[in-house]
C-alpha cells in the first residue's frame, strides 16, 4: 500500500509497518546467525559443486541476506515507507535466489541445516504485502510460494515433509502484514480526514470571528460617527469631529488593504495587524476610538474611549481609582474593556436622550471594575433582545450583545446591564469574571 501525498496519520501507519516487518526480519536473521554458528566446517571434504566448506557457504549466504535486508529497510526507514524497487529486489534475493543458491551450494542440507534460508521467504512475503499493494503483493507471494514448492520438492532431505508448514508460514505472514497495513492506513486516513475537517472548521471560525470583530469595530466607530453627523447632533466641520473622521478613514483604509492583501485569513497589510495573536480589526481600532494596542495602559485605553465619545458631543465625567498596571491587565482585556465602554457611551449618546454620562474605573484584587452610568430615558433590558422589538431597540440589543457581552466574555470578563425606563442605565464591566 504505497502512495504519495499522504497525511501524518497514513505516514505513521507506514512507518509502523516498516518497523513491524523489520522486527520480523531481524528475528529470522537471528535464527540464521545461530544456525550458521552451530555448523561444523568440514574443511577436508568439498560440499557442493564448487567445494567450499559448509560454514563458509552459510556465512556467505547470511551476508547476502543481511545486505538485502539493510538495503530494503535502510531506504524504508529513511523515507518512512517502502520503495517498490527495493521490495522487489528483496523478494528476488531473499525469497528466490537464496533458496536456489543454498540448494545448489550445500546440496541436500538445504532442508535441514539451512532451512533458515527458505524461512526468510516468510519475512519477504510480509514486506511485499506491506509495501507493494494488493496486486503487487499477491504477485510477490505467488512467486515466493512457487519457489518454495520447487526448492522443497527438489533433491533435498525431507523437504516435502515440511513444505505445507512453510507454505502456510509464507501465506500467513503475507496475510497478516497485508491486513494490518490496510487497517492502519485506513485508520490513519480517517485521522487525517478528521484533522483536516477540524483545521478547516477552525479556520472558518477564525474568519467568522475576524468578520465579527470588523463589524463590531465599524459599528462602534465609523457607524457611530456617521449616525451622529446624519442626525445633526454634531458639527461635521468641527475640529474634533474631523480628526475622528480622519482616524476612522485611516482604519477603513487599513481594513481594505488587509482584505485585499490576505483575503481576510492571515496577517494584515499596511500595519493592520501589528500585534501578534490579535485580530487586525482590534489593532486598527486603537486609532479610531476603539480597542487599544496591547502596550497601552488600561487608563489610557479608557481615556481614548472617553475622548472618542466627547468628539461626538457627549460630556463624560470619568474617574479612575487604583487601576492595575499593564502587566496585571493583558492587552486583550484592556482592549475589550475599552471597546465595551465605547459602545456603552455610544448608546448613551444615541438612545438615552441625555448629553452626559459618568464613567468610573476601579482596580480590585488584580482586576478592574468599570461602570458607565447615565440618567437618561432608560429602556426595558429584556425587550431589546426580543425578536419582535422595534428597530431602535433591536439596534441597541445588537450593540450590547456584540460589542459589550461578547467582547467581555471573549476576554475572560463579564458584563451586566441594568436599566429601567425613565430611570437611566448602568453598565457594569468586570475583568476577570
Short mmCIF file of C-alpha atoms in Angstrom, two decimals:
data_model
loop_
_atom_site.label_atom_id
_atom_site.label_comp_id
_atom_site.label_asym_id
_atom_site.label_seq_id
_atom_site.Cartn_x
_atom_site.Cartn_y
_atom_site.Cartn_z
CA UNK A 1 0.00 0.00 0.00
CA UNK A 2 2.06 2.88 -1.26
CA UNK A 3 1.25 6.34 -2.45
CA UNK A 4 2.26 9.96 -2.30
CA UNK A 5 0.81 13.00 -0.62
CA UNK A 6 -0.25 11.04 2.45
CA UNK A 7 -1.18 12.79 5.66
CA UNK A 8 0.55 12.40 9.00
CA UNK A 9 -1.74 9.55 10.09
CA UNK A 10 -1.05 7.46 6.99
CA UNK A 11 2.67 8.23 7.24
CA UNK A 12 2.74 6.98 10.82
CA UNK A 13 0.93 3.81 9.72
CA UNK A 14 3.53 3.17 7.02
CA UNK A 15 6.41 3.79 9.42
CA UNK A 16 4.87 1.32 11.84
CA UNK A 17 4.65 -1.34 9.15
CA UNK A 18 8.30 -0.78 8.26
CA UNK A 19 9.17 -1.24 11.93
CA UNK A 20 6.94 -4.32 12.39
CA UNK A 21 8.19 -6.18 9.32
CA UNK A 22 11.74 -5.10 10.15
CA UNK A 23 11.48 -6.72 13.57
CA UNK A 24 10.14 -9.88 11.92
CA UNK A 25 13.09 -9.89 9.52
CA UNK A 26 15.51 -9.34 12.40
CA UNK A 27 14.13 -12.37 14.23
CA UNK A 28 14.69 -14.52 11.12
CA UNK A 29 18.24 -13.21 10.74
CA UNK A 30 18.95 -14.07 14.37
CA UNK A 31 17.77 -17.65 13.69
CA UNK A 32 20.01 -17.73 10.61
CA UNK A 33 23.05 -16.48 12.55
CA UNK A 34 22.55 -19.07 15.29
CA UNK A 35 22.12 -21.86 12.74
CA UNK A 36 25.24 -20.82 10.84
CA UNK A 37 27.29 -20.57 14.02
CA UNK A 38 26.41 -24.13 15.04
CA UNK A 39 27.52 -25.70 11.78
CA UNK A 40 30.87 -27.50 11.65
CA UNK A 41 33.26 -26.75 8.81
CA UNK A 42 34.40 -29.98 7.19
CA UNK A 43 37.41 -28.38 5.51
CA UNK A 44 38.78 -31.67 4.34
CA UNK A 45 35.86 -32.51 2.15
CA UNK A 46 34.15 -30.40 -0.51
CA UNK A 47 30.49 -29.55 -0.20
CA UNK A 48 28.60 -28.92 -3.41
CA UNK A 49 29.98 -28.48 -6.88
CA UNK A 50 32.34 -25.61 -6.04
CA UNK A 51 33.92 -27.25 -2.99
CA UNK A 52 33.95 -24.59 -0.16
CA UNK A 53 33.12 -25.65 3.39
CA UNK A 54 29.60 -25.64 4.77
CA UNK A 55 30.42 -22.90 7.29
CA UNK A 56 31.81 -20.64 4.60
CA UNK A 57 28.74 -21.19 2.46
CA UNK A 58 26.41 -20.49 5.39
CA UNK A 59 28.06 -17.22 6.37
CA UNK A 60 28.27 -16.09 2.75
CA UNK A 61 24.53 -16.59 2.29
CA UNK A 62 23.90 -14.95 5.65
CA UNK A 63 25.89 -11.92 4.48
CA UNK A 64 23.75 -11.69 1.34
CA UNK A 65 20.60 -11.83 3.50
CA UNK A 66 21.90 -9.05 5.76
CA UNK A 67 22.86 -6.91 2.74
CA UNK A 68 19.42 -7.31 1.15
CA UNK A 69 17.72 -6.52 4.45
CA UNK A 70 19.92 -3.45 5.01
CA UNK A 71 19.10 -2.13 1.52
CA UNK A 72 15.36 -2.67 1.96
CA UNK A 73 14.91 -1.37 5.49
CA UNK A 74 17.58 1.31 5.31
CA UNK A 75 15.76 3.07 2.49
CA UNK A 76 12.39 2.40 4.12
CA UNK A 77 13.43 3.92 7.45
CA UNK A 78 14.92 6.94 5.66
CA UNK A 79 11.77 7.61 3.60
CA UNK A 80 9.21 6.42 6.11
CA UNK A 81 7.76 3.86 3.69
CA UNK A 82 8.79 1.00 1.48
CA UNK A 83 10.05 1.68 -2.03
CA UNK A 84 8.74 -0.75 -4.64
CA UNK A 85 12.08 -1.36 -6.33
CA UNK A 86 13.76 -2.38 -3.09
CA UNK A 87 10.86 -4.59 -2.04
CA UNK A 88 11.00 -6.45 -5.35
CA UNK A 89 14.78 -6.74 -5.05
CA UNK A 90 14.37 -8.21 -1.57
CA UNK A 91 11.76 -10.70 -2.77
CA UNK A 92 14.01 -11.86 -5.60
CA UNK A 93 17.11 -12.13 -3.40
CA UNK A 94 15.65 -13.45 -0.14
CA UNK A 95 12.74 -15.49 -1.42
CA UNK A 96 14.05 -16.74 -4.75
CA UNK A 97 17.82 -16.51 -5.23
CA UNK A 98 18.98 -17.62 -1.77
CA UNK A 99 16.89 -20.84 -1.63
CA UNK A 100 18.19 -21.93 -5.04
CA UNK A 101 21.72 -20.90 -4.10
CA UNK A 102 21.53 -22.94 -0.91
CA UNK A 103 20.19 -25.97 -2.80
CA UNK A 104 22.93 -25.70 -5.39
CA UNK A 105 25.73 -24.79 -2.96
CA UNK A 106 25.15 -27.05 0.01
CA UNK A 107 23.04 -29.68 -1.67
CA UNK A 108 20.76 -31.86 0.45
CA UNK A 109 21.34 -29.89 3.62
CA UNK A 110 19.12 -27.09 2.39
CA UNK A 111 16.06 -28.59 4.03
CA UNK A 112 17.71 -29.26 7.37
CA UNK A 113 20.75 -27.28 8.49
CA UNK A 114 19.99 -24.47 6.01
CA UNK A 115 16.24 -24.38 6.42
CA UNK A 116 16.59 -20.78 7.62
CA UNK A 117 17.28 -19.74 4.02
CA UNK A 118 13.79 -20.76 2.97
CA UNK A 119 12.41 -19.41 6.25
CA UNK A 120 13.43 -15.92 5.16
CA UNK A 121 10.75 -16.14 2.48
CA UNK A 122 8.15 -15.57 5.20
CA UNK A 123 9.58 -12.19 6.17
CA UNK A 124 9.98 -11.34 2.48
CA UNK A 125 6.27 -12.04 1.94
CA UNK A 126 5.34 -9.74 4.85
CA UNK A 127 7.39 -6.86 3.43
CA UNK A 128 5.87 -7.47 -0.01
CA UNK A 129 2.30 -7.38 1.32
CA UNK A 130 3.00 -4.15 3.22
CA UNK A 131 4.98 -2.40 0.50
CA UNK A 132 3.63 -3.48 -2.88
CA UNK A 133 -0.11 -3.03 -2.52
CA UNK A 134 -2.70 -5.70 -3.24
CA UNK A 135 -1.76 -6.71 -6.76
CA UNK A 136 1.99 -6.40 -6.35
CA UNK A 137 1.89 -8.14 -3.00
CA UNK A 138 -0.18 -11.01 -4.40
CA UNK A 139 2.23 -11.45 -7.31
CA UNK A 140 5.24 -11.48 -4.98
CA UNK A 141 3.63 -14.00 -2.62
CA UNK A 142 2.78 -16.34 -5.54
CA UNK A 143 6.37 -16.12 -6.68
CA UNK A 144 7.63 -16.96 -3.18
CA UNK A 145 5.23 -19.89 -2.87
CA UNK A 146 6.25 -21.26 -6.26
CA UNK A 147 9.93 -21.00 -5.31
CA UNK A 148 9.28 -22.77 -2.02
CA UNK A 149 7.48 -25.62 -3.77
CA UNK A 150 10.23 -26.00 -6.35
CA UNK A 151 13.02 -25.97 -3.76
CA UNK A 152 11.32 -28.20 -1.20
CA UNK A 153 10.29 -30.79 -3.76
CA UNK A 154 13.77 -30.82 -5.25
CA UNK A 155 16.71 -33.03 -4.21
CA UNK A 156 16.60 -32.03 -0.51
CA UNK A 157 16.43 -34.09 2.65
CA UNK A 158 12.87 -34.20 3.94
CA UNK A 159 11.82 -31.10 2.04
CA UNK A 160 8.37 -32.42 1.15
CA UNK A 161 7.56 -33.14 4.80
CA UNK A 162 7.99 -29.53 5.89
CA UNK A 163 6.57 -27.99 2.71
CA UNK A 164 2.96 -27.47 3.97
CA UNK A 165 4.20 -25.74 7.11
CA UNK A 166 6.49 -23.45 5.15
CA UNK A 167 3.81 -22.55 2.61
CA UNK A 168 1.48 -21.76 5.49
CA UNK A 169 4.15 -19.52 7.07
CA UNK A 170 4.70 -17.57 3.84
CA UNK A 171 0.97 -17.11 3.20
CA UNK A 172 0.17 -16.26 6.81
CA UNK A 173 2.94 -13.67 7.05
CA UNK A 174 1.68 -12.00 3.89
CA UNK A 175 -1.93 -12.10 5.05
CA UNK A 176 -1.21 -10.66 8.49
CA UNK A 177 1.05 -7.93 7.12
CA UNK A 178 -1.42 -7.04 4.39
CA UNK A 179 -4.43 -6.84 6.70
CA UNK A 180 -2.53 -4.89 9.36
CA UNK A 181 -1.16 -2.46 6.77
CA UNK A 182 -4.62 -1.92 5.27
CA UNK A 183 -6.20 -1.38 8.67
CA UNK A 184 -3.53 1.04 9.92
CA UNK A 185 -3.57 3.09 6.72
CA UNK A 186 -7.36 3.25 6.78
CA UNK A 187 -7.34 4.45 10.38
CA UNK A 188 -4.56 6.88 9.57
CA UNK A 189 -6.58 8.24 6.65
CA UNK A 190 -9.59 8.68 8.93
CA UNK A 191 -7.44 10.56 11.44
CA UNK A 192 -6.04 12.75 8.67
CA UNK A 193 -9.53 13.45 7.36
CA UNK A 194 -10.80 14.35 10.82
CA UNK A 195 -7.82 16.60 11.40
CA UNK A 196 -8.35 18.30 8.06
CA UNK A 197 -12.00 18.91 8.87
CA UNK A 198 -11.05 20.27 12.29
CA UNK A 199 -8.45 22.61 10.80
CA UNK A 200 -10.91 23.77 8.15
CA UNK A 201 -13.61 24.36 10.76
CA UNK A 202 -11.16 26.23 12.99
CA UNK A 203 -10.08 28.40 10.07
CA UNK A 204 -13.71 29.15 9.28
CA UNK A 205 -14.35 30.04 12.94
CA UNK A 206 -11.32 32.30 12.87
CA UNK A 207 -12.58 34.01 9.70
CA UNK A 208 -16.03 34.39 11.24
CA UNK A 209 -14.53 35.82 14.44
CA UNK A 210 -12.47 38.20 12.34
CA UNK A 211 -15.52 39.34 10.39
CA UNK A 212 -17.41 39.81 13.64
CA UNK A 213 -14.53 41.86 15.04
CA UNK A 214 -14.51 44.05 11.93
CA UNK A 215 -18.27 44.50 12.10
CA UNK A 216 -18.09 45.43 15.76
CA UNK A 217 -15.28 47.90 15.05
CA UNK A 218 -17.26 49.54 12.26
CA UNK A 219 -20.37 49.61 14.45
CA UNK A 220 -18.55 51.27 17.34
CA UNK A 221 -16.61 53.83 15.33
CA UNK A 222 -17.47 54.62 11.74
CA UNK A 223 -21.19 53.90 12.01
CA UNK A 224 -21.45 55.84 15.27
CA UNK A 225 -19.75 58.85 13.69
CA UNK A 226 -21.89 58.79 10.55
CA UNK A 227 -25.06 58.37 12.60
CA UNK A 228 -24.20 61.40 14.74
CA UNK A 229 -23.42 63.53 11.72
CA UNK A 230 -26.54 62.41 9.83
CA UNK A 231 -28.74 63.17 12.85
CA UNK A 232 -27.28 66.68 13.10
CA UNK A 233 -26.08 66.12 16.66
CA UNK A 234 -22.56 67.31 15.86
CA UNK A 235 -20.96 69.85 13.55
CA UNK A 236 -19.27 67.89 10.79
CA UNK A 237 -16.80 70.75 10.30
CA UNK A 238 -15.71 70.89 13.92
CA UNK A 239 -12.04 70.10 14.52
CA UNK A 240 -12.54 67.14 16.90
CA UNK A 241 -15.13 65.55 14.58
CA UNK A 242 -12.87 65.98 11.55
CA UNK A 243 -9.98 64.49 13.49
CA UNK A 244 -12.08 61.48 14.45
CA UNK A 245 -13.27 61.06 10.85
CA UNK A 246 -9.65 61.11 9.68
CA UNK A 247 -8.69 58.39 12.17
CA UNK A 248 -11.63 56.24 11.15
CA UNK A 249 -10.89 56.77 7.45
CA UNK A 250 -7.35 55.56 8.11
CA UNK A 251 -8.77 52.49 9.84
CA UNK A 252 -11.05 51.75 6.89
CA UNK A 253 -8.11 52.13 4.53
CA UNK A 254 -6.05 49.64 6.51
CA UNK A 255 -9.01 47.27 6.62
CA UNK A 256 -9.40 47.39 2.82
CA UNK A 257 -5.66 46.86 2.35
CA UNK A 258 -5.76 43.92 4.74
CA UNK A 259 -8.66 42.23 2.93
CA UNK A 260 -7.07 42.83 -0.45
CA UNK A 261 -3.65 41.52 0.52
CA UNK A 262 -4.63 38.44 2.54
CA UNK A 263 -8.25 37.71 1.79
CA UNK A 264 -9.08 38.11 5.47
CA UNK A 265 -7.25 34.97 6.52
CA UNK A 266 -3.80 35.99 7.63
CA UNK A 267 -1.59 38.79 8.82
CA UNK A 268 -2.73 42.20 7.73
CA UNK A 269 -1.17 44.59 5.30
CA UNK A 270 -0.38 48.20 5.82
CA UNK A 271 0.00 47.85 9.57
CA UNK A 272 -3.44 46.42 10.14
CA UNK A 273 -2.17 43.53 12.22
CA UNK A 274 0.87 44.69 14.10
CA UNK A 275 0.16 42.79 17.33
CA UNK A 276 0.82 39.03 17.43
CA UNK A 277 -2.27 36.95 18.15
CA UNK A 278 -4.70 39.86 17.67
CA UNK A 279 -7.28 40.42 15.00
CA UNK A 280 -6.48 43.19 12.54
CA UNK A 281 -9.73 44.87 13.49
CA UNK A 282 -8.50 45.13 17.06
CA UNK A 283 -5.16 46.55 16.09
CA UNK A 284 -6.68 49.21 13.88
CA UNK A 285 -9.30 50.46 16.30
CA UNK A 286 -6.84 51.99 18.75
CA UNK A 287 -6.52 54.87 16.33
CA UNK A 288 -10.26 55.30 15.88
CA UNK A 289 -11.64 55.35 19.39
CA UNK A 290 -11.91 51.59 19.94
CA UNK A 291 -9.55 48.89 21.10
CA UNK A 292 -6.04 49.94 22.12
CA UNK A 293 -2.78 48.33 21.21
CA UNK A 294 -1.58 45.78 23.78
CA UNK A 295 1.16 48.11 25.10
CA UNK A 296 -1.34 50.85 26.05
CA UNK A 297 -2.30 51.02 29.73
CA UNK A 298 -5.88 50.45 30.80
CA UNK A 299 -6.27 54.07 31.90
CA UNK A 300 -5.05 55.37 28.54
CA UNK A 301 -7.36 52.95 26.72
CA UNK A 302 -10.41 54.08 28.68
CA UNK A 303 -9.46 57.73 28.23
CA UNK A 304 -9.20 57.13 24.49
CA UNK A 305 -12.77 55.79 24.52
CA UNK A 306 -13.93 58.84 26.53
CA UNK A 307 -12.31 61.29 24.10
CA UNK A 308 -13.87 59.44 21.19
CA UNK A 309 -17.35 59.91 22.68
CA UNK A 310 -16.66 63.56 23.54
CA UNK A 311 -15.73 64.22 19.92
CA UNK A 312 -19.37 63.47 19.06
CA UNK A 313 -20.79 65.83 21.67
CA UNK A 314 -21.21 63.61 24.75
CA UNK A 315 -20.00 65.00 28.05
CA UNK A 316 -18.31 62.30 30.10
CA UNK A 317 -17.28 62.58 33.73
CA UNK A 318 -14.54 59.98 34.21
CA UNK A 319 -12.92 58.88 37.43
CA UNK A 320 -10.14 56.33 37.79
CA UNK A 321 -9.06 54.74 41.07
CA UNK A 322 -6.03 52.46 41.57
CA UNK A 323 -6.08 50.98 38.08
CA UNK A 324 -3.74 47.99 37.59
CA UNK A 325 -0.56 48.44 35.58
CA UNK A 326 -0.10 46.99 32.09
CA UNK A 327 1.23 43.54 33.15
CA UNK A 328 -1.71 43.00 35.51
CA UNK A 329 -4.32 43.58 32.82
CA UNK A 330 -3.40 41.94 29.48
CA UNK A 331 -3.70 43.97 26.33
CA UNK A 332 -6.68 41.98 25.08
CA UNK A 333 -8.54 42.51 28.35
CA UNK A 334 -7.84 46.25 28.24
CA UNK A 335 -8.96 46.26 24.60
CA UNK A 336 -12.23 44.53 25.44
CA UNK A 337 -12.95 46.90 28.33
CA UNK A 338 -12.25 49.97 26.19
CA UNK A 339 -14.41 48.67 23.34
CA UNK A 340 -17.29 47.88 25.69
CA UNK A 341 -17.01 51.37 27.20
CA UNK A 342 -17.04 52.85 23.69
CA UNK A 343 -20.28 51.05 22.88
CA UNK A 344 -21.85 51.95 26.23
CA UNK A 345 -21.07 55.65 25.64
CA UNK A 346 -22.38 55.42 22.07
CA UNK A 347 -25.65 54.03 23.43
CA UNK A 348 -25.90 56.90 25.90
CA UNK A 349 -25.38 59.44 23.14
CA UNK A 350 -27.81 57.79 20.69
CA UNK A 351 -30.53 56.25 22.86
CA UNK A 352 -30.51 57.79 26.33
CA UNK A 353 -31.72 61.24 25.38
CA UNK A 354 -29.09 62.91 27.55
CA UNK A 355 -25.81 64.57 26.80
CA UNK A 356 -23.95 63.39 29.90
CA UNK A 357 -22.53 60.09 31.11
CA UNK A 358 -20.45 59.02 34.11
CA UNK A 359 -17.59 56.54 33.97
CA UNK A 360 -15.88 55.01 36.99
CA UNK A 361 -12.98 52.54 36.82
CA UNK A 362 -11.62 50.92 39.98
CA UNK A 363 -8.82 48.40 40.41
CA UNK A 364 -9.78 45.42 42.57
CA UNK A 365 -7.59 42.44 43.55
CA UNK A 366 -5.53 42.46 40.39
CA UNK A 367 -8.59 43.06 38.21
CA UNK A 368 -10.75 46.01 37.36
CA UNK A 369 -14.41 47.04 37.56
CA UNK A 370 -15.72 49.68 35.15
CA UNK A 371 -19.15 51.29 35.42
CA UNK A 372 -20.88 53.52 32.86
CA UNK A 373 -23.99 55.29 34.13
CA UNK A 374 -26.43 57.75 32.58
CA UNK A 375 -29.56 59.43 33.87
CA UNK A 376 -31.41 59.28 30.61
CA UNK A 377 -34.53 57.61 29.29
CA UNK A 378 -33.54 54.05 30.17
CA UNK A 379 -35.07 51.03 28.48
CA UNK A 380 -36.51 47.59 29.11
CA UNK A 381 -33.38 45.44 29.29
CA UNK A 382 -35.31 42.30 28.37
CA UNK A 383 -37.21 43.78 25.46
CA UNK A 384 -34.16 44.87 23.46
CA UNK A 385 -33.24 41.23 22.82
CA UNK A 386 -36.77 40.30 21.72
CA UNK A 387 -37.10 39.46 18.04
CA UNK A 388 -40.31 41.48 17.93
CA UNK A 389 -38.73 44.69 19.24
CA UNK A 390 -38.73 47.84 17.13
CA UNK A 391 -35.73 48.86 15.01
CA UNK A 392 -34.20 51.14 17.63
CA UNK A 393 -34.45 48.52 20.35
CA UNK A 394 -33.00 45.84 18.07
CA UNK A 395 -30.06 48.10 17.24
CA UNK A 396 -29.45 48.70 20.93
CA UNK A 397 -29.67 44.97 21.63
CA UNK A 398 -27.25 44.15 18.80
CA UNK A 399 -24.70 46.64 20.10
CA UNK A 400 -24.94 45.29 23.65
CA UNK A 401 -24.72 41.68 22.52
CA UNK A 402 -21.79 42.06 20.12
CA UNK A 403 -19.81 44.97 21.48
CA UNK A 404 -20.34 44.51 25.22
CA UNK A 405 -21.33 40.99 26.27
CA UNK A 406 -19.43 39.07 23.59
CA UNK A 407 -16.25 41.09 23.85
CA UNK A 408 -16.06 40.84 27.62
CA UNK A 409 -16.78 37.11 27.59
CA UNK A 410 -14.09 36.52 24.94
CA UNK A 411 -11.54 38.36 27.08
CA UNK A 412 -12.40 36.39 30.21
CA UNK A 413 -14.56 39.08 31.78
CA UNK A 414 -18.25 39.67 32.22
CA UNK A 415 -20.77 42.42 31.61
CA UNK A 416 -24.10 43.35 33.13
CA UNK A 417 -26.71 45.93 32.18
CA UNK A 418 -29.35 47.38 34.50
CA UNK A 419 -31.93 49.76 33.13
CA UNK A 420 -35.45 50.89 33.92
CA UNK A 421 -37.48 53.05 31.56
CA UNK A 422 -37.30 56.65 32.76
CA UNK A 423 -34.57 56.00 35.33
CA UNK A 424 -31.39 55.70 33.29
CA UNK A 425 -28.97 52.86 32.61
CA UNK A 426 -26.00 51.28 34.35
CA UNK A 427 -23.45 49.11 32.55
CA UNK A 428 -21.07 47.09 34.74
CA UNK A 429 -17.89 45.61 33.28
CA UNK A 430 -15.60 43.33 35.29
CA UNK A 431 -12.31 41.67 34.50
CA UNK A 432 -11.59 38.92 35.29
CA UNK A 433 -15.01 37.39 35.55
#
